[in-house]
CSV table of C-alpha atoms in Angstrom, one decimal:
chain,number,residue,atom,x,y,z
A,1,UNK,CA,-0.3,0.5,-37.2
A,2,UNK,CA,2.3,-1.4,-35.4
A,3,UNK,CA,5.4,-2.3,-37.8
A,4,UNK,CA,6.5,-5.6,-37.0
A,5,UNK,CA,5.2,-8.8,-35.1
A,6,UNK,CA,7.6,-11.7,-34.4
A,7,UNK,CA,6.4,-15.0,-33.7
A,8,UNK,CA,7.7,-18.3,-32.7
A,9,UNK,CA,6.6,-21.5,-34.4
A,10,UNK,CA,7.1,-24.6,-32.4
A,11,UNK,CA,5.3,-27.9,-32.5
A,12,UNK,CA,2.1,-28.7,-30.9
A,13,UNK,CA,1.0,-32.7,-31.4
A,14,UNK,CA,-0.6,-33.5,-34.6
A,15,UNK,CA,-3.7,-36.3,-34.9
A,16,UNK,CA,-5.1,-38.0,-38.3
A,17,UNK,CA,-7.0,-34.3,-38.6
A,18,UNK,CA,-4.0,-32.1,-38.3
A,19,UNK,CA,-2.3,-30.0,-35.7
A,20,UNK,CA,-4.3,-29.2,-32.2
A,21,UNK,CA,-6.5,-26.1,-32.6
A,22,UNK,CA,-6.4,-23.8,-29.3
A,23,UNK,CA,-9.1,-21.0,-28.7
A,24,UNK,CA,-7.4,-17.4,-27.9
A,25,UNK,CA,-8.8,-15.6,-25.0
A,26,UNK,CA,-7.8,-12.2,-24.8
A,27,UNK,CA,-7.7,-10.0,-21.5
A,28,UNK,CA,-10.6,-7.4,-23.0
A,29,UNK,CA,-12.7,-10.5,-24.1
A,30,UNK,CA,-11.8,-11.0,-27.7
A,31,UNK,CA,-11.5,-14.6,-28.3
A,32,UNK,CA,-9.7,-16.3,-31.2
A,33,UNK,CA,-11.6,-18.5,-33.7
A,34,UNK,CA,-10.2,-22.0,-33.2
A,35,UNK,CA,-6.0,-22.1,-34.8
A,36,UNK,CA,-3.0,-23.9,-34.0
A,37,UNK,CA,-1.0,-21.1,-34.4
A,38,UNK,CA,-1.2,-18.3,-32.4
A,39,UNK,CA,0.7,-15.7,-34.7
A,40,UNK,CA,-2.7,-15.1,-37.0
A,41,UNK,CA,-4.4,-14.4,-34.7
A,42,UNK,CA,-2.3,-11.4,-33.2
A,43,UNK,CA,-2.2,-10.8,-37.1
A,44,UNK,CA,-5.6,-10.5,-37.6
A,45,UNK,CA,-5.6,-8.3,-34.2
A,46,UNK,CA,-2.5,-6.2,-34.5
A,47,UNK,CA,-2.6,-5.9,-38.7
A,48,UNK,CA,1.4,-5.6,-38.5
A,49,UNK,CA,3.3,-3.9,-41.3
A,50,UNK,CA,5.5,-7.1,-41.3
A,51,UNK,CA,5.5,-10.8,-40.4
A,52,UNK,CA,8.7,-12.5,-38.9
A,53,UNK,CA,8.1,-16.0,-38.2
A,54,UNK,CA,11.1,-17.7,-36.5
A,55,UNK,CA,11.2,-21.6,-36.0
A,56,UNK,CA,13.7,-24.4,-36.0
A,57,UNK,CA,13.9,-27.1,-38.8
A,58,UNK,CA,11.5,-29.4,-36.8
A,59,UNK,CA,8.9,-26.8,-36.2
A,60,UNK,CA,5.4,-27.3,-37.8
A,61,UNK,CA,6.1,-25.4,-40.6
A,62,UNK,CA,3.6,-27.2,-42.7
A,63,UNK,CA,0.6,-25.7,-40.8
A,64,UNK,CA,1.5,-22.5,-41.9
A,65,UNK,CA,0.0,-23.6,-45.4
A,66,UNK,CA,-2.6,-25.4,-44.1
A,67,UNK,CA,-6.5,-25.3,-42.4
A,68,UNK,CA,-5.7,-21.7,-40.9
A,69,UNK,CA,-5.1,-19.8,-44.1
A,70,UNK,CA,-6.9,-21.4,-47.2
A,71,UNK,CA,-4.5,-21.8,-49.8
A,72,UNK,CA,-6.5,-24.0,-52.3
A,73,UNK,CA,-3.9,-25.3,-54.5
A,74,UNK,CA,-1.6,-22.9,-54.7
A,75,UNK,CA,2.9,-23.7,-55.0
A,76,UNK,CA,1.1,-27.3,-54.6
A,77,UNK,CA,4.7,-29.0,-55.2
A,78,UNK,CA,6.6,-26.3,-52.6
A,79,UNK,CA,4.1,-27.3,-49.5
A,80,UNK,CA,4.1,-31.4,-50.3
A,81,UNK,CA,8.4,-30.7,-50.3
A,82,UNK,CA,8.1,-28.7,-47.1
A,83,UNK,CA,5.6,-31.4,-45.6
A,84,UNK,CA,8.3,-34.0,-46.5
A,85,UNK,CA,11.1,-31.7,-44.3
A,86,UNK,CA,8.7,-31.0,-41.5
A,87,UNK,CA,8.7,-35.0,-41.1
A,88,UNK,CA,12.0,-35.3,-41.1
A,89,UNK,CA,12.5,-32.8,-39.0
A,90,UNK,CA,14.5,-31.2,-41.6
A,91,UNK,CA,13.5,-28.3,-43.4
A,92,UNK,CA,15.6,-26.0,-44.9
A,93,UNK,CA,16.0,-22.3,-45.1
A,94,UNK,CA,15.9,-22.0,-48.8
A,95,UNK,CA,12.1,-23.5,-49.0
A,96,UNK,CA,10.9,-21.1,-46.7
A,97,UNK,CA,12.6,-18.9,-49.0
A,98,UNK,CA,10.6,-20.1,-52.1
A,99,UNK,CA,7.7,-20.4,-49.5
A,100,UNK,CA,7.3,-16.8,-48.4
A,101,UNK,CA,6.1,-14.8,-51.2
A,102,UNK,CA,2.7,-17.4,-50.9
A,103,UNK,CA,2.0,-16.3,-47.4
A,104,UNK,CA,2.6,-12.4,-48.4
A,105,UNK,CA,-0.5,-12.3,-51.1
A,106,UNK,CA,-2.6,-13.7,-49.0
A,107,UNK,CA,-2.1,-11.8,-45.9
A,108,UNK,CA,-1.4,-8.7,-47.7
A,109,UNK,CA,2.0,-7.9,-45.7
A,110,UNK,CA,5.8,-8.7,-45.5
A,111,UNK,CA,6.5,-12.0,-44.3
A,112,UNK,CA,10.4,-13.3,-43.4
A,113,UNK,CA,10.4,-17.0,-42.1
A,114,UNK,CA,13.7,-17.8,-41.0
A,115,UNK,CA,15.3,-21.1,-39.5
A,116,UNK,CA,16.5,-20.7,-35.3
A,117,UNK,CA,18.8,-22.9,-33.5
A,118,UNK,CA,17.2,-24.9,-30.6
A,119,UNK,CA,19.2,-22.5,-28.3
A,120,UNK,CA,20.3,-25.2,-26.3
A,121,UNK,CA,24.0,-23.8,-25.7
A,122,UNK,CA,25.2,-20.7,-25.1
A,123,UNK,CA,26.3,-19.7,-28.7
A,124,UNK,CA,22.8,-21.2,-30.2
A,125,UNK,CA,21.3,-18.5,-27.8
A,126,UNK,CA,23.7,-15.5,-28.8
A,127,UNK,CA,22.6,-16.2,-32.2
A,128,UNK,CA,19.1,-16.2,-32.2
A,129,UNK,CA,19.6,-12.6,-30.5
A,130,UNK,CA,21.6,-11.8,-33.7
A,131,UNK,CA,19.4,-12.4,-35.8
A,132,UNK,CA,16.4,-10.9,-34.4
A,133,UNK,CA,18.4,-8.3,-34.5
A,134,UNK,CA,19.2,-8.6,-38.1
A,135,UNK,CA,15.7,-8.1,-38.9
A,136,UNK,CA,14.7,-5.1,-37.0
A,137,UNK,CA,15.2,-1.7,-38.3
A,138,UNK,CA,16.0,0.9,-36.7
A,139,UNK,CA,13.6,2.5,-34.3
A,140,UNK,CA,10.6,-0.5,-34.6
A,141,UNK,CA,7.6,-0.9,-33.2
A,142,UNK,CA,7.6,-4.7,-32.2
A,143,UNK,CA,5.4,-7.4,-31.0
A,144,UNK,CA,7.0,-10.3,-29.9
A,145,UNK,CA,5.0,-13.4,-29.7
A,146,UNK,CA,6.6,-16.4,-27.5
A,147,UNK,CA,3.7,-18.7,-26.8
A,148,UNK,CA,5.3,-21.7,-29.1
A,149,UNK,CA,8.6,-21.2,-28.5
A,150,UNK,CA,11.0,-23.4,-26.3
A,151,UNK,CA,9.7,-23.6,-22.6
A,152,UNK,CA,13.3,-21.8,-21.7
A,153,UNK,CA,12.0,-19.4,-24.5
A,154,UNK,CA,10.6,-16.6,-22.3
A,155,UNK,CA,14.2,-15.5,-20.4
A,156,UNK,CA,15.4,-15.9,-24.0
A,157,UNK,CA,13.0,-12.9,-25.4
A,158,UNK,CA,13.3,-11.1,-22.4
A,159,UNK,CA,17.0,-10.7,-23.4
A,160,UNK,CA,16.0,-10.7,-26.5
A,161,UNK,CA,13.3,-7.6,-26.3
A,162,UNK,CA,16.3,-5.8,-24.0
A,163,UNK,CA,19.1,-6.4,-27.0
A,164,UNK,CA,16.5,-4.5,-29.4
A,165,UNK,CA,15.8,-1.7,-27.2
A,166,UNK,CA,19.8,-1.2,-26.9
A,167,UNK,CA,20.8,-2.2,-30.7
A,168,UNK,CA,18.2,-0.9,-32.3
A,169,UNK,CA,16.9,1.6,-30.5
A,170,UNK,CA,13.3,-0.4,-30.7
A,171,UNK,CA,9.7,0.0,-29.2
A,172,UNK,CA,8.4,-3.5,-27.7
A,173,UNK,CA,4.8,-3.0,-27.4
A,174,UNK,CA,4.1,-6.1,-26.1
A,175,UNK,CA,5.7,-9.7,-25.5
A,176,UNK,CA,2.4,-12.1,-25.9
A,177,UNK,CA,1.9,-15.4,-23.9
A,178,UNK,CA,-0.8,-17.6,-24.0
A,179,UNK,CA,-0.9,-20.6,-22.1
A,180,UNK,CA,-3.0,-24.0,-23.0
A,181,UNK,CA,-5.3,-25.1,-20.6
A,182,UNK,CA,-5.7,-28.8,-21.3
A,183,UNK,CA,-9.2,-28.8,-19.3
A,184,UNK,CA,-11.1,-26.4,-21.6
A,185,UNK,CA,-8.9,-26.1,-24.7
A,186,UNK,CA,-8.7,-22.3,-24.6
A,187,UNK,CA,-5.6,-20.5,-23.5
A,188,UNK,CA,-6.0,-17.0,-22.1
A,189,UNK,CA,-3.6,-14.5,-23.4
A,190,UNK,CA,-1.5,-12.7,-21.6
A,191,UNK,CA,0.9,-9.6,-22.2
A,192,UNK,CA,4.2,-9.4,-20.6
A,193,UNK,CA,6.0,-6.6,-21.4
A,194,UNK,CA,6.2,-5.6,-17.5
A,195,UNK,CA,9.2,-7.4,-17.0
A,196,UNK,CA,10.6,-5.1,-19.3
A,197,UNK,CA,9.4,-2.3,-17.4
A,198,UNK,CA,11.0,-4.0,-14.5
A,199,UNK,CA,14.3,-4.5,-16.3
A,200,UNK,CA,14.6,-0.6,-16.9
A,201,UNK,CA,13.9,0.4,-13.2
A,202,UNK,CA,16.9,-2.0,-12.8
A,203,UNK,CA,19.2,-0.9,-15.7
A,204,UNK,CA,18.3,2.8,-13.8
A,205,UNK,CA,20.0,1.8,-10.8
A,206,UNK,CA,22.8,0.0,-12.0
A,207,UNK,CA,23.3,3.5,-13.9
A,208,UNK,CA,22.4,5.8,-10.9
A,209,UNK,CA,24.9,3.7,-9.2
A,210,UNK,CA,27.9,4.1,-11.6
A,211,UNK,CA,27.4,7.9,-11.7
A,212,UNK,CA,25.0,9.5,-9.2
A,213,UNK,CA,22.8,10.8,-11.6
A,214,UNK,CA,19.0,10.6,-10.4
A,215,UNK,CA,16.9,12.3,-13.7
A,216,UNK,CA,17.4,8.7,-14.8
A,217,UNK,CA,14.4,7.7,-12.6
A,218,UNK,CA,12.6,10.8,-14.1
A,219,UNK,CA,11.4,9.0,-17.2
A,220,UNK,CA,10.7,5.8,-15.3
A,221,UNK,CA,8.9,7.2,-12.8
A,222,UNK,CA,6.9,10.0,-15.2
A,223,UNK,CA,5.9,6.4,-16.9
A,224,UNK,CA,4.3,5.0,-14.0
A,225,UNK,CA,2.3,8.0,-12.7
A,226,UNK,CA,4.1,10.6,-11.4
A,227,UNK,CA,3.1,13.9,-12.1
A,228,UNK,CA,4.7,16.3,-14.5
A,229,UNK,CA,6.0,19.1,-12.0
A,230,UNK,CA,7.4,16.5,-9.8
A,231,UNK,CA,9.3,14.8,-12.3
A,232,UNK,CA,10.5,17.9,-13.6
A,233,UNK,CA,11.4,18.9,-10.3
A,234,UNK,CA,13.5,15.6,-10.1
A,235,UNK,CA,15.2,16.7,-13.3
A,236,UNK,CA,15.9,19.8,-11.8
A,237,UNK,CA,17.1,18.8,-8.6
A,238,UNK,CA,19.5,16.4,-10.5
A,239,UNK,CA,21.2,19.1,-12.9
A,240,UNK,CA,22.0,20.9,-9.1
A,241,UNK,CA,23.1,18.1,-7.4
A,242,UNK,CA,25.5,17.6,-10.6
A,243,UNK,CA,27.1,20.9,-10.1
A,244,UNK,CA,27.1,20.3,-6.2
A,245,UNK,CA,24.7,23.3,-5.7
A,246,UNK,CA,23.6,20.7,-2.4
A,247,UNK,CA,21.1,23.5,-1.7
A,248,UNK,CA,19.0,23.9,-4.5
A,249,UNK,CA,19.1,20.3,-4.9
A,250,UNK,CA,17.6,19.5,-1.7
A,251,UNK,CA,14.8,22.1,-2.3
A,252,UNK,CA,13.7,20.0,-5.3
A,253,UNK,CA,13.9,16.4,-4.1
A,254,UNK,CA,11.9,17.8,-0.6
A,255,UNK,CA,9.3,18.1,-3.3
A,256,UNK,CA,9.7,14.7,-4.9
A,257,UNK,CA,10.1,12.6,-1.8
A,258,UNK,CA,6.7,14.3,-0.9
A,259,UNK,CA,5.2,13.2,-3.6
A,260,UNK,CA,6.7,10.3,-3.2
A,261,UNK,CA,4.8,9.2,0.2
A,262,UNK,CA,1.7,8.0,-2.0
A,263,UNK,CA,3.0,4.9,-3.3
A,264,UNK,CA,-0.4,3.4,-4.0
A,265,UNK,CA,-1.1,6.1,-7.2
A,266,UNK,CA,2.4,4.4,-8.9
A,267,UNK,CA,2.6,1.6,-11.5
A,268,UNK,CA,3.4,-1.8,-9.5
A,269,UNK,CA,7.1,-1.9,-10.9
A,270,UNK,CA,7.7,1.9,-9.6
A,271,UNK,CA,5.9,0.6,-6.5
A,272,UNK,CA,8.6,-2.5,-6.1
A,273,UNK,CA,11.7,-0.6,-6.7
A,274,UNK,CA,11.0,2.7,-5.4
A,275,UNK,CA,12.0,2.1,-1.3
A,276,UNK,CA,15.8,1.5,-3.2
A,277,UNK,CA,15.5,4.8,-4.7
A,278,UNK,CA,14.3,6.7,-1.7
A,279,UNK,CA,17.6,5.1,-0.2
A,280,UNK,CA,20.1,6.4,-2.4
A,281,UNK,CA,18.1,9.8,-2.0
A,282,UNK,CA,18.4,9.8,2.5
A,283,UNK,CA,21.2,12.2,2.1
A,284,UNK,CA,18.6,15.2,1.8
A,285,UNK,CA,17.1,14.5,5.3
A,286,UNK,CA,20.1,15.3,6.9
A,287,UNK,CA,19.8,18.5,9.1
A,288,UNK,CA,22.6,20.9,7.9
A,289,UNK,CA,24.2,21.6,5.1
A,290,UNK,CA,27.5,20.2,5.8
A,291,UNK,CA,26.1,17.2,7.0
A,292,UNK,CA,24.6,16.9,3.1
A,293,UNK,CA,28.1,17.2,1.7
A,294,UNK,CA,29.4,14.6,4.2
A,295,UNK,CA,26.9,12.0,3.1
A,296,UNK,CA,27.4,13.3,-0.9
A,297,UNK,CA,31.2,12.4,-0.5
A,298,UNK,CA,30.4,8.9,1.3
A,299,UNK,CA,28.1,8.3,-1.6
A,300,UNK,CA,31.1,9.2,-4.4
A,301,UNK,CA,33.5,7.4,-2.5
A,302,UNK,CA,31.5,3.8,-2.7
A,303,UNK,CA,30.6,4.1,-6.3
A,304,UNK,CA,34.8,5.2,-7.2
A,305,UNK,CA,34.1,8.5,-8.1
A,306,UNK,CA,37.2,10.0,-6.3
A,307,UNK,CA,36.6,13.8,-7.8
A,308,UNK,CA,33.2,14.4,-6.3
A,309,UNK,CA,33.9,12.6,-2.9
A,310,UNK,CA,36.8,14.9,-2.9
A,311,UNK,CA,34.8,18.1,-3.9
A,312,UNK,CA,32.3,17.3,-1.4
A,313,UNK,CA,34.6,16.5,1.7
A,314,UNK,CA,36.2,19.8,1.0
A,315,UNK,CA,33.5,21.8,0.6
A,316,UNK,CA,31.9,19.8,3.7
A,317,UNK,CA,34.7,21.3,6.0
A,318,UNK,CA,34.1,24.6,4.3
A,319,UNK,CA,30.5,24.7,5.4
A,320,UNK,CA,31.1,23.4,8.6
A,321,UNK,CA,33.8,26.3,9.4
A,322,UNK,CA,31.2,28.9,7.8
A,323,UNK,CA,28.7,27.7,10.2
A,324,UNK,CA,31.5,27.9,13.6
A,325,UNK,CA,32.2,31.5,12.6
A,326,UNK,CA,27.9,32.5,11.6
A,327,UNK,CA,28.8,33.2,8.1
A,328,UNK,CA,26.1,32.4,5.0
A,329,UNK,CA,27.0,29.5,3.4
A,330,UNK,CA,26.2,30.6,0.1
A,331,UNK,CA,28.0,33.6,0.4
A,332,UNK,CA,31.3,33.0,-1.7
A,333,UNK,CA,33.5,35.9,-0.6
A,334,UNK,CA,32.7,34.8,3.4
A,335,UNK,CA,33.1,31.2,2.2
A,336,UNK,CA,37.3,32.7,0.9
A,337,UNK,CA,37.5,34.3,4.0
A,338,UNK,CA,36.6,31.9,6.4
A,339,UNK,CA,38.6,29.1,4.3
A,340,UNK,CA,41.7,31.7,4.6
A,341,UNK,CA,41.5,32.4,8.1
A,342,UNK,CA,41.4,28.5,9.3
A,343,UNK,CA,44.4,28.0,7.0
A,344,UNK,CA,46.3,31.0,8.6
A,345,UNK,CA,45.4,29.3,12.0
A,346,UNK,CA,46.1,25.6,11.2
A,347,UNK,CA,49.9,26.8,9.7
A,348,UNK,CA,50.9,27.6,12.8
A,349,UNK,CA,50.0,24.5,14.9
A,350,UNK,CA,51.2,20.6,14.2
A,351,UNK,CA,49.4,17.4,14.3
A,352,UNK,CA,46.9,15.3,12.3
A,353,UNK,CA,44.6,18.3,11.7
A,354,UNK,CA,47.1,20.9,9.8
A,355,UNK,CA,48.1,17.5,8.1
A,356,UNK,CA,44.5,16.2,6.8
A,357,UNK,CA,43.4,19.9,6.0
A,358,UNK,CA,46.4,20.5,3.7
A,359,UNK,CA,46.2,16.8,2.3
A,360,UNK,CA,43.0,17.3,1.7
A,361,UNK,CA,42.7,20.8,0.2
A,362,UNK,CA,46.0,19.6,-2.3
A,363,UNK,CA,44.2,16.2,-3.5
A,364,UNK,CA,41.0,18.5,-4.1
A,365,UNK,CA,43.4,20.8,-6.6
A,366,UNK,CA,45.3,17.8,-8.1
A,367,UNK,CA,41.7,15.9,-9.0
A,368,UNK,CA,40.1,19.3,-9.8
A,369,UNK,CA,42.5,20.4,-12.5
A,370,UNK,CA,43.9,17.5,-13.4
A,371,UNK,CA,47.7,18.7,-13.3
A,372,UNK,CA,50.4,17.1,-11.7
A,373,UNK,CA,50.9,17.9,-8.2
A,374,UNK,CA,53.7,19.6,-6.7
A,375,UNK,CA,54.5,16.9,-4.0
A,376,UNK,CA,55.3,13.4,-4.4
A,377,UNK,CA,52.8,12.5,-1.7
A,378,UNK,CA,50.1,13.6,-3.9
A,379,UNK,CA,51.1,11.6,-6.9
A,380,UNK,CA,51.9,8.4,-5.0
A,381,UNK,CA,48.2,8.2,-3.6
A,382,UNK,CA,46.6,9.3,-6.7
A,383,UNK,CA,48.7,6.5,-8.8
A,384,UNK,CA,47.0,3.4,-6.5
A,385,UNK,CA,43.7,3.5,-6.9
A,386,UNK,CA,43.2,1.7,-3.8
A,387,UNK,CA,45.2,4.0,-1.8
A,388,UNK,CA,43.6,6.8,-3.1
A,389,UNK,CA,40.2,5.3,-1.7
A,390,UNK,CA,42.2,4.1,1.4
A,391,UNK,CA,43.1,8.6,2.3
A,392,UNK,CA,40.0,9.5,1.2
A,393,UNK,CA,37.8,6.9,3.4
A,394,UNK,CA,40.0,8.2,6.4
A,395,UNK,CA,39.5,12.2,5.5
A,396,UNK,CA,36.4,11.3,5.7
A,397,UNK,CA,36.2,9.7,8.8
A,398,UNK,CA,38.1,12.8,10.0
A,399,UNK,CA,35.4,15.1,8.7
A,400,UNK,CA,32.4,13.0,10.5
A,401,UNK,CA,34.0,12.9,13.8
A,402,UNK,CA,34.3,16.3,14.0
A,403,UNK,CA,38.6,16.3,14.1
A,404,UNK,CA,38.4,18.5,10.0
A,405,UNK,CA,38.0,21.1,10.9
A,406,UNK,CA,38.6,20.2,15.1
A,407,UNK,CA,35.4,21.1,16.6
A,408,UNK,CA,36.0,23.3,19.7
């Protein structure tokens, strides 16, 4: 059972014989009996837990007591009152109030009708998120209805929708649409809750591109059909990459770019967004190792995350002089002893390369530990962030043209 369904009431025309009556087409062939208001029927489909009906003090909140439900004479005096506002344009939070309690007996479920703002300004349309908000709990199920809201309503509940995934942590199961077709008098129903799925993809990158950190596509894609071991494998490959093991990582995202080539098998947003995620994943086709770190460090350095561009260059010039003198890379003690052996050699020559190595290595140890360096070059670059980025950009230039460490 789905816990909550919020609807919008807005305000179709009204004849002699009451508000116009719109047949509900939905897209497995369900159709509506004939109402003005499309919130019973998704009642009578989705048989909520609650009922939050939002409207402005011109909305048609008459016909919420009218030919839909059969009321009979029941709280005769409360609906003529609240027929009286609705003409006016006027009605008033305490009558819906007084009004409520009607509507829960007969539909057997909590029902909360609360006065909007027209949303026309900025503030109006901050507020209505509030108070959506306000009547969520924690952790809902929603459905959130927008077919008679305002025609700028839909951005609005996109908005709105994302606000209650973030505040309160909620399930949307659905945002409903259906639009009137003046030529037959039905409207065909239509879910769309893709945006949202859209929206996340794009919340993923903006995240992936603050901190580097691809498992947050592992969810997404795992939604949109990617298979278990693959996502887990992205997962995997994303806890290595975070502790710079480059080479384990690149054995697990080999696996997930190849499972990747098949687009066609993934959900149309994963299909729409995934050539930007293959691109902030290229680093892996690089040939060597060192090559890997180079394009790691590039990466850090454009999203401001000076500690792993610095970890990388200097373990890129590491790699590069274990590969000069044929010694494993992932051997640590031949990784010490080449590192010791270049520094030995370097010391005793001048010139930009001694200069960048040792700049490089003492910026590496200052960012690393986080203690105050024993030079004032270090701390004057470090203090401007700018400059910082400005050294960095340039060690890295070094690195790629082959002058850290000086390529024979």
């Amino acid at each position: 059972m789905n816990d909550i369904l919020i609807t919008f009431l807005g305000r179709v025309p009204r004849t002699e014989n009451g508000y116009r009556t719109t047949v509900y087409s939905f897209a497995d062939g369900e159709q509506s009996e004939p109402v003005a208001f499309f919130g019973w029927s998704l009642r009578d489909r989705l048989k909520p837990k609650r009922i939050l009906v939002l409207g402005t003090a011109g909305s048609m909140w008459d016909h919420l007591f009218e030919s839909d439900i059969d009321f009979a004479d029941e709280d005769e005096d409360n609906r003529l009152a609240l027929i009286d506002e609705v003409s006016r344009q006027q009605v008033t939070q305490q009558r819906l109030d007084a009004m409520a309690p009607l509507l829960e007996r007969i539909l057997d479920c909590k029902v909360r009708l609360r006065i909007i703002p027209y949303c026309r300004q900025e503030e109006e349309q901050i507020e209505l998120l509030h108070i959506m908000a306000e009547e969520v709990t924690e952790g809902e199920s929603v459905h959130l209805d927008i077919t008679h809201g305002f025609r700028h309503l839909p951005m609005l509940a996109l908005l709105s929708a994302l606000h209650l995934q973030l505040v309160r942590r909620a399930t949307i199961s659905a945002i409903w649409y259906a639009a009137y077709d003046p030529d037959t008098g039905n409207a065909p129903v239509y879910d769309l809750s893709g945006l949202l799925r859209i929206a996340g993809w794009l919340q993923a990158l903006t995240a992936f591109d603050k901190d580097g950190d691809y498992r947050v596509f592992a969810p997404l894609l795992g939604e949109a059909g990617l298979d278990g071991e693959t996502v887990t494998a992205l997962k995997v490959a994303g806890y290595h990459e975070n502790i710079l093991n480059v080479g384990a990582a690149t054995g697990e995202l080999r696996k997930v770019l190849g499972a990747l080539h098949d687009e066609e098998t993934l959900a149309p947003e994963a299909r729409l967004l995934l050539p930007h995620v293959k691109k902030r994943l290229d680093w892996v086709a690089e040939e060597r190792q060192f090559e890997k770190q180079q394009r790691l460090a590039c990466k850090s350095l454009e999203r401001g995350d000076y500690l792993r561009a610095t970890l990388y260059a200097f373990e890129a010039v590491i790699t590069r002089l274990c590969q000069i003198n044929r010694v494993d890379i992932s051997d640590f003690s031949g990784r010490e002893y080449v590192k010791e052996k270049y520094e030995d050699t370097v010391r005793g020559i001048s010139g930009e390369e001694r200069k960048n190595y040792f700049l490089l290595k003492r910026l590496r140890n200052q960012l690393a530990h986080g203690t105050r360096g024993d030079r004032g070059e270090i701390q004057q670059i470090i203090l401007n962030e700018q400059r910082l980025r400005t050294v960095l950009k340039r060690l890295l230039e070094a690195i790629e043209g082959g002058n850290l460490p000086r390529l024979q």
